[in-house]
Structure formats: C-alpha cells, structure tokens
Amino acid sequence: MAAGGARGHQFKVVLLGEGCVGKTSLVLRYCEDKFNDKHISTLQASFLTKKLNIAGKRVNLAIWVKNWVKELRKMLGSEVTLCIAGNKIDLEKQRNVPADEAEAYATSVGAKHFHTSAKLNKGVEEMFLDLTKRMLEKDSNSKPDATAKPGSTRRNIQITEDEPQEQKSGCC
C-alpha cells in the first residue's frame, strides 16, 4: 500500500461507505478546503491527491471514494489502516447510528472513530492526519524482503459483481 524512498512515502486511501454519507464531501474538504451544499451523489469512483509533510517525511496520498464496504478487510487483511468517520455531525438530530454503537464497531474492526463534518470543517483534518501518521508508522515498522524493490509489492484483487436485481417499476 505504500512506497517510501527518495520521492517520499506514497499511500492509497480509499473512502468506503453507503451512498449519501459524505465521502466525497470529506475528500473535497480535506484536499481542496471546499464544501458544496448542492453536491450530487457520486455515481462512480472519484479521485483526488494530497501532499503532506509529517515529521520531515514527504507523503503523497492518493484518495479514492468508493461505494463498497464489506469486502475490504477480507481482501486486504491486516495491511489496511482503518478509521471510521461519523460524518455530518452538523445534522446530529438526524443521526442514524448511535455514537456508542459506532465506537464499538470501530473497536471491533481495529479502527479509530472520528466525529466529522465536511460542511463545518470539523474533525476532517484531524482524521486524515491521524490516518496518515498511522500508515507511516505501519510502513516504517514493516520489514520488507531484502531483495524486493521499494513499492514493488503487488496484490491482485478480484471483484465480482452482485447478481443484477430485478427492477420493480419505473424507468431506472
């Protein structure tokens, strides 16, 4: 997931979640310090980058937004650094998941939980910085094969589509 060296560390970050929970808004807020109240739901993957300097180390993040959740840990195992964002804290009265339930879930999957609002710019920077620091720590603690080139580890992932669902009515 990471490659260190003369050009610095490079990490791939994937935001996963159900539709309309604010994944793209979090990325836009973090990478471009923008928020769009009229954002239309992201239908395909979106991609942005962010360059950081943490403790004198150059870090490039490639951030992807995806709508699939369940297969991540199964496919990538322990090499994934997870965090759970309880986004839209500005809409607390419309909360769907109780905070203690979100905390318990994060603990159960080995993730850290953050309360965020892309709209109010709350907790976004802290979440991405914590995630990046934990990825740097995991990367520096890993013991690569002496014969491997930095960043040469590859893993193939096969993604299979769900069976098409029968349309109930309407055009879509």
JSON list of C-alpha atoms in Angstrom, two decimals:
[
{"chain": "A", "resi": 1, "resn": "MET", "atom": "CA", "xyz": [0.00, 0.00, 0.00]},
{"chain": "A", "resi": 2, "resn": "ALA", "atom": "CA", "xyz": [2.92, 2.33, 0.48]},
{"chain": "A", "resi": 3, "resn": "ALA", "atom": "CA", "xyz": [6.17, 3.10, -1.21]},
{"chain": "A", "resi": 4, "resn": "GLY", "atom": "CA", "xyz": [8.91, 5.04, 0.53]},
{"chain": "A", "resi": 5, "resn": "GLY", "atom": "CA", "xyz": [12.13, 6.39, -0.89]},
{"chain": "A", "resi": 6, "resn": "ALA", "atom": "CA", "xyz": [13.66, 9.50, -2.40]},
{"chain": "A", "resi": 7, "resn": "ARG", "atom": "CA", "xyz": [10.28, 10.83, -3.51]},
{"chain": "A", "resi": 8, "resn": "GLY", "atom": "CA", "xyz": [8.76, 10.28, -0.09]},
{"chain": "A", "resi": 9, "resn": "HIS", "atom": "CA", "xyz": [6.01, 7.95, 1.02]},
{"chain": "A", "resi": 10, "resn": "GLN", "atom": "CA", "xyz": [3.02, 7.25, -1.18]},
{"chain": "A", "resi": 11, "resn": "PHE", "atom": "CA", "xyz": [-0.19, 5.80, 0.22]},
{"chain": "A", "resi": 12, "resn": "LYS", "atom": "CA", "xyz": [-3.51, 4.88, -1.33]},
{"chain": "A", "resi": 13, "resn": "VAL", "atom": "CA", "xyz": [-6.50, 5.90, 0.76]},
{"chain": "A", "resi": 14, "resn": "VAL", "atom": "CA", "xyz": [-9.95, 4.55, -0.08]},
{"chain": "A", "resi": 15, "resn": "LEU", "atom": "CA", "xyz": [-13.10, 6.02, 1.47]},
{"chain": "A", "resi": 16, "resn": "LEU", "atom": "CA", "xyz": [-15.84, 3.43, 1.63]},
{"chain": "A", "resi": 17, "resn": "GLY", "atom": "CA", "xyz": [-19.42, 3.74, 2.72]},
{"chain": "A", "resi": 18, "resn": "GLU", "atom": "CA", "xyz": [-23.05, 3.74, 1.82]},
{"chain": "A", "resi": 19, "resn": "GLY", "atom": "CA", "xyz": [-24.38, 6.37, -0.58]},
{"chain": "A", "resi": 20, "resn": "CYS", "atom": "CA", "xyz": [-25.04, 9.94, 0.57]},
{"chain": "A", "resi": 21, "resn": "VAL", "atom": "CA", "xyz": [-22.98, 9.76, 3.77]},
{"chain": "A", "resi": 22, "resn": "GLY", "atom": "CA", "xyz": [-20.48, 12.46, 2.72]},
{"chain": "A", "resi": 23, "resn": "LYS", "atom": "CA", "xyz": [-17.41, 10.55, 1.48]},
{"chain": "A", "resi": 24, "resn": "THR", "atom": "CA", "xyz": [-16.77, 12.87, -1.47]},
{"chain": "A", "resi": 25, "resn": "SER", "atom": "CA", "xyz": [-17.51, 15.92, 0.70]},
{"chain": "A", "resi": 26, "resn": "LEU", "atom": "CA", "xyz": [-14.87, 14.80, 3.23]},
{"chain": "A", "resi": 27, "resn": "VAL", "atom": "CA", "xyz": [-12.27, 14.38, 0.48]},
{"chain": "A", "resi": 28, "resn": "LEU", "atom": "CA", "xyz": [-13.11, 17.73, -1.15]},
{"chain": "A", "resi": 29, "resn": "ARG", "atom": "CA", "xyz": [-12.91, 19.47, 2.23]},
{"chain": "A", "resi": 30, "resn": "TYR", "atom": "CA", "xyz": [-9.56, 17.86, 3.05]},
{"chain": "A", "resi": 31, "resn": "CYS", "atom": "CA", "xyz": [-7.85, 18.17, -0.35]},
{"chain": "A", "resi": 32, "resn": "GLU", "atom": "CA", "xyz": [-9.30, 21.45, -1.62]},
{"chain": "A", "resi": 33, "resn": "ASP", "atom": "CA", "xyz": [-10.86, 23.03, 1.50]},
{"chain": "A", "resi": 34, "resn": "LYS", "atom": "CA", "xyz": [-14.20, 23.22, -0.32]},
{"chain": "A", "resi": 35, "resn": "PHE", "atom": "CA", "xyz": [-17.75, 22.22, 0.55]},
{"chain": "A", "resi": 36, "resn": "ASN", "atom": "CA", "xyz": [-20.65, 22.09, -1.93]},
{"chain": "A", "resi": 37, "resn": "ASP", "atom": "CA", "xyz": [-24.14, 22.07, -0.39]},
{"chain": "A", "resi": 38, "resn": "LYS", "atom": "CA", "xyz": [-25.60, 21.08, -3.75]},
{"chain": "A", "resi": 39, "resn": "HIS", "atom": "CA", "xyz": [-23.29, 18.11, -4.39]},
{"chain": "A", "resi": 40, "resn": "ILE", "atom": "CA", "xyz": [-24.92, 15.38, -6.45]},
{"chain": "A", "resi": 41, "resn": "SER", "atom": "CA", "xyz": [-24.36, 11.80, -5.30]},
{"chain": "A", "resi": 42, "resn": "THR", "atom": "CA", "xyz": [-21.11, 10.32, -6.66]},
{"chain": "A", "resi": 43, "resn": "LEU", "atom": "CA", "xyz": [-22.03, 7.54, -9.07]},
{"chain": "A", "resi": 44, "resn": "GLN", "atom": "CA", "xyz": [-18.52, 6.43, -9.99]},
{"chain": "A", "resi": 45, "resn": "ALA", "atom": "CA", "xyz": [-15.26, 6.46, -8.07]},
{"chain": "A", "resi": 46, "resn": "SER", "atom": "CA", "xyz": [-13.76, 9.90, -7.62]},
{"chain": "A", "resi": 47, "resn": "PHE", "atom": "CA", "xyz": [-10.06, 10.53, -7.07]},
{"chain": "A", "resi": 48, "resn": "LEU", "atom": "CA", "xyz": [-8.03, 13.36, -5.51]},
{"chain": "A", "resi": 49, "resn": "THR", "atom": "CA", "xyz": [-4.49, 13.73, -4.20]},
{"chain": "A", "resi": 50, "resn": "LYS", "atom": "CA", "xyz": [-2.99, 15.49, -1.20]},
{"chain": "A", "resi": 51, "resn": "LYS", "atom": "CA", "xyz": [0.69, 16.18, -0.44]},
{"chain": "A", "resi": 52, "resn": "LEU", "atom": "CA", "xyz": [1.81, 16.43, 3.19]},
{"chain": "A", "resi": 53, "resn": "ASN", "atom": "CA", "xyz": [4.95, 16.80, 5.25]},
{"chain": "A", "resi": 54, "resn": "ILE", "atom": "CA", "xyz": [4.73, 14.91, 8.55]},
{"chain": "A", "resi": 55, "resn": "ALA", "atom": "CA", "xyz": [7.71, 14.93, 10.89]},
{"chain": "A", "resi": 56, "resn": "GLY", "atom": "CA", "xyz": [10.02, 15.77, 7.98]},
{"chain": "A", "resi": 57, "resn": "LYS", "atom": "CA", "xyz": [8.67, 12.97, 5.78]},
{"chain": "A", "resi": 58, "resn": "ARG", "atom": "CA", "xyz": [7.08, 13.78, 2.45]},
{"chain": "A", "resi": 59, "resn": "VAL", "atom": "CA", "xyz": [3.80, 11.95, 1.97]},
{"chain": "A", "resi": 60, "resn": "ASN", "atom": "CA", "xyz": [1.60, 11.73, -1.11]},
{"chain": "A", "resi": 61, "resn": "LEU", "atom": "CA", "xyz": [-1.95, 10.48, -0.57]},
{"chain": "A", "resi": 62, "resn": "ALA", "atom": "CA", "xyz": [-3.99, 9.14, -3.49]},
{"chain": "A", "resi": 63, "resn": "ILE", "atom": "CA", "xyz": [-7.56, 9.27, -2.17]},
{"chain": "A", "resi": 64, "resn": "TRP", "atom": "CA", "xyz": [-10.32, 7.22, -3.81]},
{"chain": "A", "resi": 65, "resn": "VAL", "atom": "CA", "xyz": [-14.03, 7.34, -2.97]},
{"chain": "A", "resi": 66, "resn": "LYS", "atom": "CA", "xyz": [-15.93, 4.07, -3.46]},
{"chain": "A", "resi": 67, "resn": "ASN", "atom": "CA", "xyz": [-19.39, 2.81, -2.54]},
{"chain": "A", "resi": 68, "resn": "TRP", "atom": "CA", "xyz": [-18.45, -0.75, -1.49]},
{"chain": "A", "resi": 69, "resn": "VAL", "atom": "CA", "xyz": [-17.63, -1.58, 2.10]},
{"chain": "A", "resi": 70, "resn": "LYS", "atom": "CA", "xyz": [-17.83, -5.23, 3.16]},
{"chain": "A", "resi": 71, "resn": "GLU", "atom": "CA", "xyz": [-15.03, -6.77, 1.09]},
{"chain": "A", "resi": 72, "resn": "LEU", "atom": "CA", "xyz": [-12.15, -4.50, 2.17]},
{"chain": "A", "resi": 73, "resn": "ARG", "atom": "CA", "xyz": [-10.84, -6.33, 5.23]},
{"chain": "A", "resi": 74, "resn": "LYS", "atom": "CA", "xyz": [-11.47, -9.73, 3.64]},
{"chain": "A", "resi": 75, "resn": "MET", "atom": "CA", "xyz": [-9.37, -8.79, 0.59]},
{"chain": "A", "resi": 76, "resn": "LEU", "atom": "CA", "xyz": [-6.55, -6.84, 2.20]},
{"chain": "A", "resi": 77, "resn": "GLY", "atom": "CA", "xyz": [-6.33, -8.20, 5.74]},
{"chain": "A", "resi": 78, "resn": "SER", "atom": "CA", "xyz": [-4.12, -6.54, 8.32]},
{"chain": "A", "resi": 79, "resn": "GLU", "atom": "CA", "xyz": [-2.17, -4.33, 5.93]},
{"chain": "A", "resi": 80, "resn": "VAL", "atom": "CA", "xyz": [-5.11, -1.92, 5.87]},
{"chain": "A", "resi": 81, "resn": "THR", "atom": "CA", "xyz": [-5.20, 1.00, 8.30]},
{"chain": "A", "resi": 82, "resn": "LEU", "atom": "CA", "xyz": [-8.82, 1.80, 9.11]},
{"chain": "A", "resi": 83, "resn": "CYS", "atom": "CA", "xyz": [-10.71, 4.73, 10.53]},
{"chain": "A", "resi": 84, "resn": "ILE", "atom": "CA", "xyz": [-14.45, 5.21, 10.83]},
{"chain": "A", "resi": 85, "resn": "ALA", "atom": "CA", "xyz": [-15.86, 8.68, 10.14]},
{"chain": "A", "resi": 86, "resn": "GLY", "atom": "CA", "xyz": [-19.15, 9.56, 11.77]},
{"chain": "A", "resi": 87, "resn": "ASN", "atom": "CA", "xyz": [-19.77, 12.34, 9.27]},
{"chain": "A", "resi": 88, "resn": "LYS", "atom": "CA", "xyz": [-22.44, 15.05, 9.21]},
{"chain": "A", "resi": 89, "resn": "ILE", "atom": "CA", "xyz": [-22.23, 15.85, 12.92]},
{"chain": "A", "resi": 90, "resn": "ASP", "atom": "CA", "xyz": [-23.89, 19.12, 11.92]},
{"chain": "A", "resi": 91, "resn": "LEU", "atom": "CA", "xyz": [-27.06, 17.01, 11.46]},
{"chain": "A", "resi": 92, "resn": "GLU", "atom": "CA", "xyz": [-26.97, 15.43, 14.94]},
{"chain": "A", "resi": 93, "resn": "LYS", "atom": "CA", "xyz": [-30.77, 15.31, 15.23]},
{"chain": "A", "resi": 94, "resn": "GLN", "atom": "CA", "xyz": [-30.87, 13.10, 12.12]},
{"chain": "A", "resi": 95, "resn": "ARG", "atom": "CA", "xyz": [-28.21, 10.67, 13.41]},
{"chain": "A", "resi": 96, "resn": "ASN", "atom": "CA", "xyz": [-28.74, 7.12, 12.13]},
{"chain": "A", "resi": 97, "resn": "VAL", "atom": "CA", "xyz": [-26.09, 5.33, 14.21]},
{"chain": "A", "resi": 98, "resn": "PRO", "atom": "CA", "xyz": [-25.72, 5.99, 17.96]},
{"chain": "A", "resi": 99, "resn": "ALA", "atom": "CA", "xyz": [-22.22, 7.24, 18.87]},
{"chain": "A", "resi": 100, "resn": "ASP", "atom": "CA", "xyz": [-21.57, 4.35, 21.28]},
{"chain": "A", "resi": 101, "resn": "GLU", "atom": "CA", "xyz": [-22.53, 1.83, 18.59]},
{"chain": "A", "resi": 102, "resn": "ALA", "atom": "CA", "xyz": [-20.14, 3.47, 16.11]},
{"chain": "A", "resi": 103, "resn": "GLU", "atom": "CA", "xyz": [-17.34, 3.42, 18.70]},
{"chain": "A", "resi": 104, "resn": "ALA", "atom": "CA", "xyz": [-17.98, -0.25, 19.45]},
{"chain": "A", "resi": 105, "resn": "TYR", "atom": "CA", "xyz": [-17.96, -1.11, 15.74]},
{"chain": "A", "resi": 106, "resn": "ALA", "atom": "CA", "xyz": [-14.70, 0.79, 15.18]},
{"chain": "A", "resi": 107, "resn": "THR", "atom": "CA", "xyz": [-13.09, -1.07, 18.07]},
{"chain": "A", "resi": 108, "resn": "SER", "atom": "CA", "xyz": [-14.35, -4.43, 16.78]},
{"chain": "A", "resi": 109, "resn": "VAL", "atom": "CA", "xyz": [-12.68, -3.93, 13.37]},
{"chain": "A", "resi": 110, "resn": "GLY", "atom": "CA", "xyz": [-9.48, -2.39, 14.74]},
{"chain": "A", "resi": 111, "resn": "ALA", "atom": "CA", "xyz": [-10.28, 1.13, 13.57]},
{"chain": "A", "resi": 112, "resn": "LYS", "atom": "CA", "xyz": [-10.27, 4.58, 15.14]},
{"chain": "A", "resi": 113, "resn": "HIS", "atom": "CA", "xyz": [-13.55, 6.50, 15.17]},
{"chain": "A", "resi": 114, "resn": "PHE", "atom": "CA", "xyz": [-13.81, 10.21, 14.32]},
{"chain": "A", "resi": 115, "resn": "HIS", "atom": "CA", "xyz": [-16.78, 12.58, 14.50]},
{"chain": "A", "resi": 116, "resn": "THR", "atom": "CA", "xyz": [-16.61, 14.78, 11.40]},
{"chain": "A", "resi": 117, "resn": "SER", "atom": "CA", "xyz": [-18.47, 17.41, 9.42]},
{"chain": "A", "resi": 118, "resn": "ALA", "atom": "CA", "xyz": [-17.24, 18.31, 5.95]},
{"chain": "A", "resi": 119, "resn": "LYS", "atom": "CA", "xyz": [-19.76, 21.17, 5.93]},
{"chain": "A", "resi": 120, "resn": "LEU", "atom": "CA", "xyz": [-18.47, 22.77, 9.16]},
{"chain": "A", "resi": 121, "resn": "ASN", "atom": "CA", "xyz": [-14.86, 21.59, 8.59]},
{"chain": "A", "resi": 122, "resn": "LYS", "atom": "CA", "xyz": [-14.82, 19.76, 11.94]},
{"chain": "A", "resi": 123, "resn": "GLY", "atom": "CA", "xyz": [-12.58, 16.75, 12.55]},
{"chain": "A", "resi": 124, "resn": "VAL", "atom": "CA", "xyz": [-11.65, 16.32, 8.87]},
{"chain": "A", "resi": 125, "resn": "GLU", "atom": "CA", "xyz": [-8.01, 17.42, 9.09]},
{"chain": "A", "resi": 126, "resn": "GLU", "atom": "CA", "xyz": [-7.53, 15.52, 12.35]},
{"chain": "A", "resi": 127, "resn": "MET", "atom": "CA", "xyz": [-8.92, 12.30, 10.88]},
{"chain": "A", "resi": 128, "resn": "PHE", "atom": "CA", "xyz": [-6.72, 12.36, 7.76]},
{"chain": "A", "resi": 129, "resn": "LEU", "atom": "CA", "xyz": [-3.61, 13.37, 9.73]},
{"chain": "A", "resi": 130, "resn": "ASP", "atom": "CA", "xyz": [-4.13, 10.57, 12.25]},
{"chain": "A", "resi": 131, "resn": "LEU", "atom": "CA", "xyz": [-4.71, 8.08, 9.43]},
{"chain": "A", "resi": 132, "resn": "THR", "atom": "CA", "xyz": [-1.56, 9.23, 7.61]},
{"chain": "A", "resi": 133, "resn": "LYS", "atom": "CA", "xyz": [0.57, 9.05, 10.77]},
{"chain": "A", "resi": 134, "resn": "ARG", "atom": "CA", "xyz": [-0.65, 5.51, 11.47]},
{"chain": "A", "resi": 135, "resn": "MET", "atom": "CA", "xyz": [0.13, 4.49, 7.86]},
{"chain": "A", "resi": 136, "resn": "LEU", "atom": "CA", "xyz": [3.63, 5.97, 8.18]},
{"chain": "A", "resi": 137, "resn": "GLU", "atom": "CA", "xyz": [4.15, 4.08, 11.44]},
{"chain": "A", "resi": 138, "resn": "LYS", "atom": "CA", "xyz": [2.93, 0.81, 9.95]},
{"chain": "A", "resi": 139, "resn": "ASP", "atom": "CA", "xyz": [5.12, 1.37, 6.86]},
{"chain": "A", "resi": 140, "resn": "SER", "atom": "CA", "xyz": [8.25, 2.07, 8.92]},
{"chain": "A", "resi": 141, "resn": "ASN", "atom": "CA", "xyz": [7.58, -0.98, 11.15]},
{"chain": "A", "resi": 142, "resn": "SER", "atom": "CA", "xyz": [7.20, -3.36, 8.21]},
{"chain": "A", "resi": 143, "resn": "LYS", "atom": "CA", "xyz": [10.22, -5.47, 7.30]},
{"chain": "A", "resi": 144, "resn": "PRO", "atom": "CA", "xyz": [10.40, -5.66, 3.51]},
{"chain": "A", "resi": 145, "resn": "ASP", "atom": "CA", "xyz": [12.15, -8.54, 1.77]},
{"chain": "A", "resi": 146, "resn": "ALA", "atom": "CA", "xyz": [15.78, -7.53, 1.21]},
{"chain": "A", "resi": 147, "resn": "THR", "atom": "CA", "xyz": [15.54, -8.49, -2.48]},
{"chain": "A", "resi": 148, "resn": "ALA", "atom": "CA", "xyz": [12.32, -6.57, -3.14]},
{"chain": "A", "resi": 149, "resn": "LYS", "atom": "CA", "xyz": [12.37, -3.11, -4.65]},
{"chain": "A", "resi": 150, "resn": "PRO", "atom": "CA", "xyz": [10.57, -0.40, -2.64]},
{"chain": "A", "resi": 151, "resn": "GLY", "atom": "CA", "xyz": [6.93, -0.27, -3.63]},
{"chain": "A", "resi": 152, "resn": "SER", "atom": "CA", "xyz": [7.14, -3.49, -5.65]},
{"chain": "A", "resi": 153, "resn": "THR", "atom": "CA", "xyz": [4.64, -5.48, -3.58]},
{"chain": "A", "resi": 154, "resn": "ARG", "atom": "CA", "xyz": [1.54, -6.20, -5.63]},
{"chain": "A", "resi": 155, "resn": "ARG", "atom": "CA", "xyz": [-1.68, -7.90, -4.67]},
{"chain": "A", "resi": 156, "resn": "ASN", "atom": "CA", "xyz": [-4.35, -8.99, -7.09]},
{"chain": "A", "resi": 157, "resn": "ILE", "atom": "CA", "xyz": [-7.93, -8.45, -6.05]},
{"chain": "A", "resi": 158, "resn": "GLN", "atom": "CA", "xyz": [-10.83, -9.99, -7.89]},
{"chain": "A", "resi": 159, "resn": "ILE", "atom": "CA", "xyz": [-14.06, -8.03, -7.61]},
{"chain": "A", "resi": 160, "resn": "THR", "atom": "CA", "xyz": [-17.23, -9.81, -8.64]},
{"chain": "A", "resi": 161, "resn": "GLU", "atom": "CA", "xyz": [-20.47, -8.04, -9.37]},
{"chain": "A", "resi": 162, "resn": "ASP", "atom": "CA", "xyz": [-23.62, -8.93, -7.47]},
{"chain": "A", "resi": 163, "resn": "GLU", "atom": "CA", "xyz": [-26.38, -10.59, -9.43]},
{"chain": "A", "resi": 164, "resn": "PRO", "atom": "CA", "xyz": [-28.49, -7.96, -11.21]},
{"chain": "A", "resi": 165, "resn": "GLN", "atom": "CA", "xyz": [-31.60, -7.15, -9.24]},
{"chain": "A", "resi": 166, "resn": "GLU", "atom": "CA", "xyz": [-35.00, -7.23, -10.87]},
{"chain": "A", "resi": 167, "resn": "GLN", "atom": "CA", "xyz": [-36.43, -3.75, -11.47]},
{"chain": "A", "resi": 168, "resn": "LYS", "atom": "CA", "xyz": [-39.67, -3.22, -9.60]},
{"chain": "A", "resi": 169, "resn": "SER", "atom": "CA", "xyz": [-41.15, -0.33, -11.57]},
{"chain": "A", "resi": 170, "resn": "GLY", "atom": "CA", "xyz": [-40.29, 2.92, -13.25]},
{"chain": "A", "resi": 171, "resn": "CYS", "atom": "CA", "xyz": [-37.56, 3.67, -15.73]},
{"chain": "A", "resi": 172, "resn": "CYS", "atom": "CA", "xyz": [-34.49, 3.34, -13.51]}
]
